[in-house]
Short mmCIF file of N, CA and C in Angstrom, two decimals:
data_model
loop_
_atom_site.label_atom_id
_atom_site.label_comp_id
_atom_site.label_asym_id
_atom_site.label_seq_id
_atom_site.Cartn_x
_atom_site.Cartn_y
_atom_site.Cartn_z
N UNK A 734 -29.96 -29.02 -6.61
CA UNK A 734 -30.76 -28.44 -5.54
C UNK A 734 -30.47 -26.94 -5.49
N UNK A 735 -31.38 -26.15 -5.39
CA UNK A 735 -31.46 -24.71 -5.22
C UNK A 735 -30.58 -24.21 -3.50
N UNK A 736 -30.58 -23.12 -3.59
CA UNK A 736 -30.37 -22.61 -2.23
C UNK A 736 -31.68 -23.11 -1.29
N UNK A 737 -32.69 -22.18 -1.90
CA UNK A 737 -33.72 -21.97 -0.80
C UNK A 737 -34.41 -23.63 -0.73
N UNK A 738 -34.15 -24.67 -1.32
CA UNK A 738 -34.49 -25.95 -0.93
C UNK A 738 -33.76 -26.09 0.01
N UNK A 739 -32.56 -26.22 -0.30
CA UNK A 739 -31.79 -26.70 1.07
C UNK A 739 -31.73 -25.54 2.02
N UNK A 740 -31.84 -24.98 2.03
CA UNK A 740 -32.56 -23.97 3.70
C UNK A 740 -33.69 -24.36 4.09
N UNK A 741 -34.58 -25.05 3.09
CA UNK A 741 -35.82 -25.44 3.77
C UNK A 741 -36.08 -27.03 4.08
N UNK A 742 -34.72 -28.30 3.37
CA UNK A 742 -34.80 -29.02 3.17
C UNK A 742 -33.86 -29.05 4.79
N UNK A 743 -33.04 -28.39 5.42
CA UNK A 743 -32.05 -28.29 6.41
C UNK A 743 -33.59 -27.94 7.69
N UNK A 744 -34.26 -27.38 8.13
CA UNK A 744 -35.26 -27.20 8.68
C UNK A 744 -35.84 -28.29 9.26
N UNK A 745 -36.02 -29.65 8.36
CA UNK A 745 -36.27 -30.94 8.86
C UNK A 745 -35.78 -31.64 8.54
N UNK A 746 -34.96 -32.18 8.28
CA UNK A 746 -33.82 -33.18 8.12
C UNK A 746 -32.83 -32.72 7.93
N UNK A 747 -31.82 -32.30 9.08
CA UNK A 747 -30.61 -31.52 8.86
C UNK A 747 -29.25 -32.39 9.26
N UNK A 748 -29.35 -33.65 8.75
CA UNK A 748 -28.29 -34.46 7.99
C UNK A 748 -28.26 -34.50 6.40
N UNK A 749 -26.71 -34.04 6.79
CA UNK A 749 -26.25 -34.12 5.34
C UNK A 749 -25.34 -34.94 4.87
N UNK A 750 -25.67 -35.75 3.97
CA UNK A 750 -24.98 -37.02 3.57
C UNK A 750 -24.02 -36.56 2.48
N UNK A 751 -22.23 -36.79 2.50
CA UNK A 751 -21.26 -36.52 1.88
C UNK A 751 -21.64 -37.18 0.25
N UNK A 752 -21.02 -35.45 -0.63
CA UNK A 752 -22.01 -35.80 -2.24
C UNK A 752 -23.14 -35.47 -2.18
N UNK A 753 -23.98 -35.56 -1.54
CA UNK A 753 -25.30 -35.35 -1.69
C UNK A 753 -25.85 -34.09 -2.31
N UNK A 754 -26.95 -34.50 -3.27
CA UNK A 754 -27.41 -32.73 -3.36
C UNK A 754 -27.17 -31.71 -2.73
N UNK A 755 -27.54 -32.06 -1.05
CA UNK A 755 -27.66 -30.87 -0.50
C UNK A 755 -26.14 -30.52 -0.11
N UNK A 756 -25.05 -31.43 0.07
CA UNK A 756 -23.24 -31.49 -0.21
C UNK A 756 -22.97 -30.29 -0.81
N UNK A 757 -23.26 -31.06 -2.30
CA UNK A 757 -23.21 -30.56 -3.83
C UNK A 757 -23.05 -28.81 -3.67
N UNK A 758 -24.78 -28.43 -3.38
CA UNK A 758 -25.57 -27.37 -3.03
C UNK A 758 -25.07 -26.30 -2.40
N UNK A 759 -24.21 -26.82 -1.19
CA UNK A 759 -23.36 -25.85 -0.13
C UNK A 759 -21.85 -25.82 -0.63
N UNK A 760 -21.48 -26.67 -1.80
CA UNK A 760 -20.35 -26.23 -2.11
C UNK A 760 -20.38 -25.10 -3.63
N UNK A 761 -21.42 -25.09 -3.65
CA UNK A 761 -21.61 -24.26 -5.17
C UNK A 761 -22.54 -22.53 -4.33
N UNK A 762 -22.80 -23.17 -3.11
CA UNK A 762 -23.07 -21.58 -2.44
C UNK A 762 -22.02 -21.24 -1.77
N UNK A 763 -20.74 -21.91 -1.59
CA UNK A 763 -19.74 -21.57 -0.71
C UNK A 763 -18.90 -20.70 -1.76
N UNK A 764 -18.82 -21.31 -3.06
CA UNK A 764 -17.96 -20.64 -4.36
C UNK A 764 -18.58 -18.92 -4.34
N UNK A 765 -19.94 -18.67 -4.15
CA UNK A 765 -20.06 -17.56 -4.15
C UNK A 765 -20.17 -16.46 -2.98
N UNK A 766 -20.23 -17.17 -1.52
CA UNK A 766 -19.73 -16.58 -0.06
C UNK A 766 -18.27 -16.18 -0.47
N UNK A 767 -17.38 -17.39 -0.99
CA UNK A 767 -16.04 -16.43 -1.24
C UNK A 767 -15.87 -15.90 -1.92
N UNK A 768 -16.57 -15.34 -2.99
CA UNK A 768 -16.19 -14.29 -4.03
C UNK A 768 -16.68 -12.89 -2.95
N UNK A 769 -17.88 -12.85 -2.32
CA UNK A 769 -18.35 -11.68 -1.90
C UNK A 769 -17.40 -11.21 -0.96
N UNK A 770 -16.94 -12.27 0.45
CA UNK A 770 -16.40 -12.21 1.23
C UNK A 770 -15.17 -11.50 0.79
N UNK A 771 -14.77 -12.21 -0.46
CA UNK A 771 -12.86 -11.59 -0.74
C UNK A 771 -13.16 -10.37 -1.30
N UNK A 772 -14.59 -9.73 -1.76
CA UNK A 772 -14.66 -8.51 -2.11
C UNK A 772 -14.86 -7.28 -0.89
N UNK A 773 -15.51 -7.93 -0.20
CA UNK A 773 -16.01 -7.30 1.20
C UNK A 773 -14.66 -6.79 2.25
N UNK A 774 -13.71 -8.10 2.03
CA UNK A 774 -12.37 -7.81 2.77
C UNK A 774 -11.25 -7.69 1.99
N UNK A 775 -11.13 -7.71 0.88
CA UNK A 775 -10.40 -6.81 -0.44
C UNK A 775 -9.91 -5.20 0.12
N UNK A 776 -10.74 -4.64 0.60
CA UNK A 776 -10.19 -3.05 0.28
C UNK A 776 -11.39 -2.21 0.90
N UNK A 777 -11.18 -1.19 1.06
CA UNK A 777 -12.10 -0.17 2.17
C UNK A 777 -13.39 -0.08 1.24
N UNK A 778 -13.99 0.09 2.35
CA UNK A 778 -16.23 0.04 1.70
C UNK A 778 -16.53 1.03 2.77
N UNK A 779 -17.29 1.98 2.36
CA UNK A 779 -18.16 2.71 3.64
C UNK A 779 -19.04 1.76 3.95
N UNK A 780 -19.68 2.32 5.10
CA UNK A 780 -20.23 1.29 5.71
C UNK A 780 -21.60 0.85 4.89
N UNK A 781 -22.34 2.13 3.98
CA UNK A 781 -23.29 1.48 2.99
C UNK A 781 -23.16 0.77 1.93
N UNK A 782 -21.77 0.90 1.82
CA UNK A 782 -20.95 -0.16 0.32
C UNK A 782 -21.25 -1.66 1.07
N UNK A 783 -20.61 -1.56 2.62
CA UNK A 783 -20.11 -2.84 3.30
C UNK A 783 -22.56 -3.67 3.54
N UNK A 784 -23.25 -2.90 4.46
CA UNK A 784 -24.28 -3.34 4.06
C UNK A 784 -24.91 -3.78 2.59
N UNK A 785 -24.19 -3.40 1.43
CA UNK A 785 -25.24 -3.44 0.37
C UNK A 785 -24.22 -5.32 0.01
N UNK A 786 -23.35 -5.07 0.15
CA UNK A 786 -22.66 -6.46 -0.17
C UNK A 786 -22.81 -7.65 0.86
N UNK A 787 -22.93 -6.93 1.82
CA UNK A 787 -23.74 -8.37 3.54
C UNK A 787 -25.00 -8.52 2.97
N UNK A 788 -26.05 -7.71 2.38
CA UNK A 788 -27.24 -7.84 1.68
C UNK A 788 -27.06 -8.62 0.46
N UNK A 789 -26.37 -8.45 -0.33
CA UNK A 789 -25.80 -9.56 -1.44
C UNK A 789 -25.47 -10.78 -0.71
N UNK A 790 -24.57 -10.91 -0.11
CA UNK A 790 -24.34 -12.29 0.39
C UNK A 790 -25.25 -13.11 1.12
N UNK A 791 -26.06 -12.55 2.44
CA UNK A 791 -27.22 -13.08 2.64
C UNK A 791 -28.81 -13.39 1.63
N UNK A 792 -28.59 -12.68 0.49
CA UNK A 792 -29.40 -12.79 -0.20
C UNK A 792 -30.53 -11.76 0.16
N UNK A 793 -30.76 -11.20 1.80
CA UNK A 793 -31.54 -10.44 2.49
C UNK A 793 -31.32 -9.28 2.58
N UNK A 794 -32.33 -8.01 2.71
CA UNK A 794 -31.42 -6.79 3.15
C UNK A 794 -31.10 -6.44 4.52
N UNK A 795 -30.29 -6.30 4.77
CA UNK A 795 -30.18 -5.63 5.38
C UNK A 795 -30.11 -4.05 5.53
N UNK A 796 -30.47 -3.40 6.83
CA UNK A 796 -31.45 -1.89 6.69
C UNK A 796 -29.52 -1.09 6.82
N UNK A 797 -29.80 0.22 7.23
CA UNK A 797 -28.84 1.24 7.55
C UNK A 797 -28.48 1.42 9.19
N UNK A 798 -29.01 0.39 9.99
CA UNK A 798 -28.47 0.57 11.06
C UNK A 798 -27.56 -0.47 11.47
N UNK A 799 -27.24 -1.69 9.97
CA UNK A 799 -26.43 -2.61 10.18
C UNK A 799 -25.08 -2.16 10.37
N UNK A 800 -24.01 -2.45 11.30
CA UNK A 800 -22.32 -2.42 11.12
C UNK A 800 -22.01 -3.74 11.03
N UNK A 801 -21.20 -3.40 10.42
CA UNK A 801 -19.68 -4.57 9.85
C UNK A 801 -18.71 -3.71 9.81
N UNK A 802 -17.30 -4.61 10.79
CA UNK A 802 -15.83 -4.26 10.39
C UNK A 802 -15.23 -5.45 9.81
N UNK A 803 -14.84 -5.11 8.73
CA UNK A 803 -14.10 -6.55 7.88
C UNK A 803 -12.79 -6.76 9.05
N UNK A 804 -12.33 -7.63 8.55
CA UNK A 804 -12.39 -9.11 7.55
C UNK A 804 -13.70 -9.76 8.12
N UNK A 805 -14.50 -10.26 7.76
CA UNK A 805 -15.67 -10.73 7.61
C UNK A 805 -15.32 -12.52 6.87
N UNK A 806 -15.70 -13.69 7.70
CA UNK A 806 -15.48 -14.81 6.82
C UNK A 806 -17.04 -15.65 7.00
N UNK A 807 -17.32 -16.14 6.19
CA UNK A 807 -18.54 -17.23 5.96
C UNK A 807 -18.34 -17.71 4.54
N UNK A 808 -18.79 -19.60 4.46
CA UNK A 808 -18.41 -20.60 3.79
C UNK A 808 -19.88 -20.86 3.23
N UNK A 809 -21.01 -20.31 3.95
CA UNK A 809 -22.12 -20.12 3.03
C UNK A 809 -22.84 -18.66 2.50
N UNK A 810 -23.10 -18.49 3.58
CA UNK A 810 -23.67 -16.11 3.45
C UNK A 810 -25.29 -16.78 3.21
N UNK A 811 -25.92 -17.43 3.12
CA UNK A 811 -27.33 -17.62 2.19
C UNK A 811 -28.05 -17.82 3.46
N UNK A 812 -27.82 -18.50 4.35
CA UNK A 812 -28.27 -18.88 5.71
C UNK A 812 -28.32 -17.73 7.07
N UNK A 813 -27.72 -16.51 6.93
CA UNK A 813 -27.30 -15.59 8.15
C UNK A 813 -28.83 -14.62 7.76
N UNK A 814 -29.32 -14.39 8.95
CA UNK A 814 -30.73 -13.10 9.27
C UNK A 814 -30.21 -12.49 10.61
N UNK A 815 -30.01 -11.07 9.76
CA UNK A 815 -29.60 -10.08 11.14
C UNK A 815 -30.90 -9.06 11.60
N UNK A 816 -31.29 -8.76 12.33
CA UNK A 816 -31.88 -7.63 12.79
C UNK A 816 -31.16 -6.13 12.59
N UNK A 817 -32.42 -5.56 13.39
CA UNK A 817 -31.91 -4.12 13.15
C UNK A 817 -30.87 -3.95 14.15
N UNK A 818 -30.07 -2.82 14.51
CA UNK A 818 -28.72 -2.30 15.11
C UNK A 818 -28.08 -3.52 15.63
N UNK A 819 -27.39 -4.29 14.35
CA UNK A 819 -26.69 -5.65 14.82
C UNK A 819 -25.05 -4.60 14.29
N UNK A 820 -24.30 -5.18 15.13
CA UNK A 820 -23.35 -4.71 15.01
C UNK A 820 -22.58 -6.12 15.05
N UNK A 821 -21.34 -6.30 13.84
CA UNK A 821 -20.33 -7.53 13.52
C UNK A 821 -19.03 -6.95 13.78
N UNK A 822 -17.88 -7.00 14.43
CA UNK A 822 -16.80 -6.75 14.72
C UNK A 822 -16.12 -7.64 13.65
N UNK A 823 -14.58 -7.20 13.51
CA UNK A 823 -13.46 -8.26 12.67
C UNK A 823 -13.10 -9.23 13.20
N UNK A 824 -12.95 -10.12 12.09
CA UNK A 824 -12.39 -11.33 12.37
C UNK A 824 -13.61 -12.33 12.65
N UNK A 825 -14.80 -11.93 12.01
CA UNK A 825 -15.33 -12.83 12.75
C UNK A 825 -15.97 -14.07 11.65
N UNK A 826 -16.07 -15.21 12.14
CA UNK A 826 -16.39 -16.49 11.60
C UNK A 826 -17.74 -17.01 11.39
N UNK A 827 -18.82 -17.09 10.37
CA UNK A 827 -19.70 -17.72 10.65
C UNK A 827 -20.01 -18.85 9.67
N UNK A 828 -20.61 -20.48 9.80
CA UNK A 828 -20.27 -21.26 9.17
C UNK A 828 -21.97 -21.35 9.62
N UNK A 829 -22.50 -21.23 8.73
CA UNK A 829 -24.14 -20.64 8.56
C UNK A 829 -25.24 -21.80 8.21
N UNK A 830 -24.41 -22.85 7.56
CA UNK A 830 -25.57 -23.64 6.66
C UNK A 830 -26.70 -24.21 7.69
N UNK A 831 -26.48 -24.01 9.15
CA UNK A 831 -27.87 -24.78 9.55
C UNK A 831 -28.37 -23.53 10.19
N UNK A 832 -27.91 -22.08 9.63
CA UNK A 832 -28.77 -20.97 10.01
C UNK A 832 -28.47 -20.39 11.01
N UNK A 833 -28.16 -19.11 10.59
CA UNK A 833 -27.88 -17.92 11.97
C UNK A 833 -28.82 -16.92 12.06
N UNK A 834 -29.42 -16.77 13.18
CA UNK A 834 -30.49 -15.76 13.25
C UNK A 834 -30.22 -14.79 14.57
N UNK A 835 -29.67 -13.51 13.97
CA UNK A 835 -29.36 -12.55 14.76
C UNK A 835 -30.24 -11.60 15.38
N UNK A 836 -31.05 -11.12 16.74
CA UNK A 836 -31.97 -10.67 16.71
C UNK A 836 -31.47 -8.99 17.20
N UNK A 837 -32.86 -8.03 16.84
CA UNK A 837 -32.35 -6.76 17.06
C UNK A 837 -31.06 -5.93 18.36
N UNK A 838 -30.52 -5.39 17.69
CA UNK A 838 -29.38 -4.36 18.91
C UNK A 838 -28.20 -5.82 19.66
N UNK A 839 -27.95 -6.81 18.56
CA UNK A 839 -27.15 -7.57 19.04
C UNK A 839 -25.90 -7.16 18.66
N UNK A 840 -24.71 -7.41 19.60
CA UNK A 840 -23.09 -6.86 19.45
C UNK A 840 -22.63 -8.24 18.95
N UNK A 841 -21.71 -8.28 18.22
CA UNK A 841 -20.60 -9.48 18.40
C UNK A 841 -19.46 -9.36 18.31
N UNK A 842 -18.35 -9.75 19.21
CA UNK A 842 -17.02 -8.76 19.21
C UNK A 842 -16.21 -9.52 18.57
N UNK A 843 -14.92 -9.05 18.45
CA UNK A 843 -13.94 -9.74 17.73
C UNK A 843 -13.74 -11.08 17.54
N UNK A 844 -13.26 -11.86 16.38
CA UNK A 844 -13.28 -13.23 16.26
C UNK A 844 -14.21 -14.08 16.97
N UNK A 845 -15.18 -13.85 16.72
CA UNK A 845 -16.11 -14.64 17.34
C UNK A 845 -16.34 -16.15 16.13
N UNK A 846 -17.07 -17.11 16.24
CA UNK A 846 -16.99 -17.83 15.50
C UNK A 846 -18.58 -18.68 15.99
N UNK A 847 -19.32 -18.28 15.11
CA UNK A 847 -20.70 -19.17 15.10
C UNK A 847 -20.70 -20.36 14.38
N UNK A 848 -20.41 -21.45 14.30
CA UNK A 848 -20.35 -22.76 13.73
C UNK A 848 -21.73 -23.66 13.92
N UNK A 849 -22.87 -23.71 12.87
CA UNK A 849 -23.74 -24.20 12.93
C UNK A 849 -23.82 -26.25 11.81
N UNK A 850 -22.40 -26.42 12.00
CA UNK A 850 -22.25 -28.11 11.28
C UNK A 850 -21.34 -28.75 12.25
N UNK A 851 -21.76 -29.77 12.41
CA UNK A 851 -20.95 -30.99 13.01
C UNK A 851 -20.32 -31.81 12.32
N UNK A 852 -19.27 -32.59 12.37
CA UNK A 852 -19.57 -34.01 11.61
C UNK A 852 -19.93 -35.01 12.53
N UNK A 853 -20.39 -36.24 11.71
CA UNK A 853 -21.08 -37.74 12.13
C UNK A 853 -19.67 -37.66 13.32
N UNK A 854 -20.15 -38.40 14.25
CA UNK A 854 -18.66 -39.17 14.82
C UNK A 854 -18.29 -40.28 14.61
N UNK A 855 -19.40 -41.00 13.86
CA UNK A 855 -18.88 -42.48 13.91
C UNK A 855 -18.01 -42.65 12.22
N UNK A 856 -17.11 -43.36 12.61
CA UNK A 856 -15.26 -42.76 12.04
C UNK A 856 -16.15 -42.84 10.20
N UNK A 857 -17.01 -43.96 10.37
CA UNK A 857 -17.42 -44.33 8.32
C UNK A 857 -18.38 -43.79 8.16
N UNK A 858 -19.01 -42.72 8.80
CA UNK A 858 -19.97 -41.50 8.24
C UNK A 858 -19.08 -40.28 8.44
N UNK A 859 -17.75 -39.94 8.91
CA UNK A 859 -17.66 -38.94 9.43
C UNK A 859 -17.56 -37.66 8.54
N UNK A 860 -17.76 -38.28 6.85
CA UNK A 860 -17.67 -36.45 6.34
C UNK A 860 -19.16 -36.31 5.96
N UNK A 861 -20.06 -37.31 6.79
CA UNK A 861 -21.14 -36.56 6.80
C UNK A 861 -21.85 -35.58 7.70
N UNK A 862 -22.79 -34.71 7.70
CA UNK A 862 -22.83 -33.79 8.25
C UNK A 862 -23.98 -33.23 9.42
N UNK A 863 -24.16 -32.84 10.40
CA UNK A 863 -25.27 -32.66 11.01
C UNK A 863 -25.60 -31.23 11.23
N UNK A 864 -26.42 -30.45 10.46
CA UNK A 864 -26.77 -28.81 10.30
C UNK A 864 -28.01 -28.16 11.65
N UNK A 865 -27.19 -27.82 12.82
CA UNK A 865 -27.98 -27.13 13.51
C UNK A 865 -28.14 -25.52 13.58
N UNK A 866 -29.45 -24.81 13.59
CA UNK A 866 -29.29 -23.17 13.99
C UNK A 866 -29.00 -22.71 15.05
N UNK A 867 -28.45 -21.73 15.01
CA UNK A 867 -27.56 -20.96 16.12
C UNK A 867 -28.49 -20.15 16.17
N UNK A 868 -29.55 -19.39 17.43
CA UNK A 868 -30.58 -18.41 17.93
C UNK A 868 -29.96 -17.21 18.51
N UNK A 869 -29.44 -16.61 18.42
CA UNK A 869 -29.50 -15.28 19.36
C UNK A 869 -30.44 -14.29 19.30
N UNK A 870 -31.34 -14.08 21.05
CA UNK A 870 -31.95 -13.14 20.98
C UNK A 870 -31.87 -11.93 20.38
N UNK A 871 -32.59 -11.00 21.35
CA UNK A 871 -32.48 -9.42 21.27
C UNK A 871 -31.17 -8.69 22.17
N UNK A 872 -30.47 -7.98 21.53
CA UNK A 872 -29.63 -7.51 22.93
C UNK A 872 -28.50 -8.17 23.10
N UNK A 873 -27.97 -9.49 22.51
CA UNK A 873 -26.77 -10.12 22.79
C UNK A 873 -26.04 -9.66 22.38
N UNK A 874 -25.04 -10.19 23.84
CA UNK A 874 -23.67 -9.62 23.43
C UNK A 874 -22.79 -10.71 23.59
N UNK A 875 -21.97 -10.96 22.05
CA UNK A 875 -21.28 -12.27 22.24
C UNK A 875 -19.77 -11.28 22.55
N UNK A 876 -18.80 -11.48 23.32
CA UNK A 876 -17.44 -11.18 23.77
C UNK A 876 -16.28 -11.87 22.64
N UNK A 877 -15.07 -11.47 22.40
CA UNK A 877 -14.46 -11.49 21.48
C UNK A 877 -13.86 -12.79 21.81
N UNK A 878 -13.42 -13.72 20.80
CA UNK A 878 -12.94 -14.82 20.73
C UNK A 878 -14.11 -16.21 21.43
N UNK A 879 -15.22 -15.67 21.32
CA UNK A 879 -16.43 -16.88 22.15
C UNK A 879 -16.67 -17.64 20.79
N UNK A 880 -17.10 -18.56 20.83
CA UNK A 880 -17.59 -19.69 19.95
C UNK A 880 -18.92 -20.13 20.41
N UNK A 881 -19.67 -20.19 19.89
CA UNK A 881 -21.15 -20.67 19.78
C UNK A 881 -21.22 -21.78 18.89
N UNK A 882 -22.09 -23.25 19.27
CA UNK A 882 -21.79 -23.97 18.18
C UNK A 882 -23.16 -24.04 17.87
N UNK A 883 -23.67 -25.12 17.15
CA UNK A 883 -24.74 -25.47 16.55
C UNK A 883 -25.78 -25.77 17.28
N UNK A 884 -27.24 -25.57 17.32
CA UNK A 884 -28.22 -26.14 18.16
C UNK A 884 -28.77 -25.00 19.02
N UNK A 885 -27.91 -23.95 19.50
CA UNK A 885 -27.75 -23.23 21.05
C UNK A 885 -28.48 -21.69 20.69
N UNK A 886 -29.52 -21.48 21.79
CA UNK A 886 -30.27 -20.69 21.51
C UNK A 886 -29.57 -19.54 22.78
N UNK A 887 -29.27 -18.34 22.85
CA UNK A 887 -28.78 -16.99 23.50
C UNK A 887 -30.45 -16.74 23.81
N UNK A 888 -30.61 -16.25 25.05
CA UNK A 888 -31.63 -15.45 25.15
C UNK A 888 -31.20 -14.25 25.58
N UNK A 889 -32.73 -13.29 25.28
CA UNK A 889 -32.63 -11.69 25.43
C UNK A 889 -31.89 -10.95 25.95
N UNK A 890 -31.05 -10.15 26.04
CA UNK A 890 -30.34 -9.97 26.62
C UNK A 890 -28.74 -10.25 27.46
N UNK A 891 -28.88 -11.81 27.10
CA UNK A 891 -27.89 -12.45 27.47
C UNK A 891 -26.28 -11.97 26.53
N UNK A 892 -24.98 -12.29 28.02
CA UNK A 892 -23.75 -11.57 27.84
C UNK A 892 -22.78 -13.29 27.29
N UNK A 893 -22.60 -13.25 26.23
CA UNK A 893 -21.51 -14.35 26.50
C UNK A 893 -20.34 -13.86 26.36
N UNK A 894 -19.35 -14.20 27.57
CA UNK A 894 -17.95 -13.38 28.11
C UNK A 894 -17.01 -14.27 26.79
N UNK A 895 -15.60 -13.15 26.53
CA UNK A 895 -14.66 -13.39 25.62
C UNK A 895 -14.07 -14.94 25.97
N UNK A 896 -13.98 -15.51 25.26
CA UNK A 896 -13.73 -16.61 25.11
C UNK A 896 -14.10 -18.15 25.23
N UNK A 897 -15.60 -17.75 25.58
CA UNK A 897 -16.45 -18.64 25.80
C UNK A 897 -16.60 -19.47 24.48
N UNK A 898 -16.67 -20.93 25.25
CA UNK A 898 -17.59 -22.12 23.93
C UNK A 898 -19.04 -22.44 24.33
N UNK A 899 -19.95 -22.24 23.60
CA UNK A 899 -21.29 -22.06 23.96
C UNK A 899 -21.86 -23.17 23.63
N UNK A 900 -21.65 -24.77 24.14
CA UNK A 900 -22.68 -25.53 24.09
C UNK A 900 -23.70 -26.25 24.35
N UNK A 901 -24.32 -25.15 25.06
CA UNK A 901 -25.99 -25.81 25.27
C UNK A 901 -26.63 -23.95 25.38
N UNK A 902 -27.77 -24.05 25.51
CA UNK A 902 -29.19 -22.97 25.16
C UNK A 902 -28.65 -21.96 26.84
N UNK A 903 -28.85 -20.27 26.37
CA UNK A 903 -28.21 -19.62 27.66
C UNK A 903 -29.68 -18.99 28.03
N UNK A 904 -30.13 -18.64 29.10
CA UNK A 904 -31.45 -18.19 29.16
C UNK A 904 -31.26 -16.43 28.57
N UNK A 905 -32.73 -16.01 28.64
CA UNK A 905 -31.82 -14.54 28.80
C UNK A 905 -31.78 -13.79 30.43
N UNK A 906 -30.74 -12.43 29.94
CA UNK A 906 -30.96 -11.95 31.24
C UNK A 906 -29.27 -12.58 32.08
N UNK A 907 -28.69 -13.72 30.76
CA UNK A 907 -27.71 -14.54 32.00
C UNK A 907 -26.65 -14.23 31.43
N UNK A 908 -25.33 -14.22 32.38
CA UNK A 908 -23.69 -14.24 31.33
C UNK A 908 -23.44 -15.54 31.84
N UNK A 909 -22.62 -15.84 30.74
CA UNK A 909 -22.22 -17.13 30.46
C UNK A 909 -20.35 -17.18 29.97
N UNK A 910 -19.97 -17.68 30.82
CA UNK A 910 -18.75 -17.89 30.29
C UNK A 910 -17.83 -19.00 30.70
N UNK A 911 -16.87 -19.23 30.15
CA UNK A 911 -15.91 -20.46 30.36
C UNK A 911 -16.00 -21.47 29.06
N UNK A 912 -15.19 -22.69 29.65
CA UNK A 912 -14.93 -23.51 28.23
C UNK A 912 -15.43 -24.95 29.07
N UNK A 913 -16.50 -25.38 28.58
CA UNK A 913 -17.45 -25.41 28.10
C UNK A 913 -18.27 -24.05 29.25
N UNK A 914 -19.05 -22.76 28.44
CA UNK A 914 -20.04 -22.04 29.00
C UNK A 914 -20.44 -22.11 30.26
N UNK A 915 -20.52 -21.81 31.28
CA UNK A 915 -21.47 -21.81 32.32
C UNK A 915 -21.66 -20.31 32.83
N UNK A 916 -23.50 -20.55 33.06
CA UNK A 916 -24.26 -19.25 34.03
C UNK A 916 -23.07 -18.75 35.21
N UNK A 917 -22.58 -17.81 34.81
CA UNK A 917 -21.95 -16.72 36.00
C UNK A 917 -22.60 -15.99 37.23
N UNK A 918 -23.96 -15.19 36.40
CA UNK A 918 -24.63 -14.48 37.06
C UNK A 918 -25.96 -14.07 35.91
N UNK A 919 -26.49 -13.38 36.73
CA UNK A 919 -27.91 -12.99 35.81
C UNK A 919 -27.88 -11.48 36.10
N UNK A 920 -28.31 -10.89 34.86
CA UNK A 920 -28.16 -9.37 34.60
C UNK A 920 -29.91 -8.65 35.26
#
């Protein structure tokens, strides 16, 4: 199976059965997320060295108003779409295969960690897999050490505070924080 099948094969049927092609698929795109990644956080890049290699790894370009501060980690890179003035802080985590879509002038602060796979829970499927996308509007600002998991859509504007676990959809306009997330206030 190609990349762009299973990005498009993950779109509607985003169980993934352990072995499976599409398994297979994400472990032979993960071999090359870590080559880029260990090049990306290897040793100093200006910041157009550091875009032209986030453009390699996503496969997409990204423009000149992208930032990245390494260490930078992702187990796929083929699945992440950033907008324009997205800014990535260090340390941060993204586990991409059911798709990250970053929308324009979004922040994300330190160690943040976007996790878009589950496993099965039931104990004799459990290294199989369930691939949801992670949405963030326009304008988000995820806070350092927050976790976003799979499924959960950020709207416009919306603040998620440091250390938040984000699981369910935030409107925009709202901050959200705590473990599990909840509406604080509206901006």
């Amino acid at each position: 199976m190609k990349t762009e099948e299973y990005i498009e094969k993950i779109k509607t049927d985003n169980y993934i059965i352990a072995n499976s092609e599409a398994h297979l698929c994400m472990h032979k795109v993960a071999d090359e997320a870590r080559r880029i990644t260990a090049e990306i956080n290897g040793r100093y890049h200006t910041m157009a060295e550091l875009q032209a290699l986030f453009s390699q790894l996503t496969g997409k370009n990204v423009d000149g108003t992208f930032g990245l501060f390494p260490p930078f980690y992702t187990d796929f890179g083929k699945n992440i779409t950033v907008g324009e003035n997205v800014f990535i802080n260090s340390g941060c985590c993204f586990q991409d295969q059911g798709g990250i879509f970053i929308g324009d002038g979004s922040l994300i602060g330190h160690q943040a960690v976007l996790a878009t796979l589950n496993h099965d829970l039931i104990p004799e499927n459990r290294k199989n897999m369930i691939a949801r996308p992670i949405i963030l509007g326009k304008n988000v600002w995820i806070g350092a050490h927050a976790t976003i998991l799979g499924g959960v859509t950020i709207g416009d504007n919306a603040v998620i505070a440091a250390g938040a676990v984000v699981t369910k959809d935030v409107p925009e306009n709202a901050v959200a924080a705590g473990v599990p997330a909840k509406i604080i206030k509206t901006i």
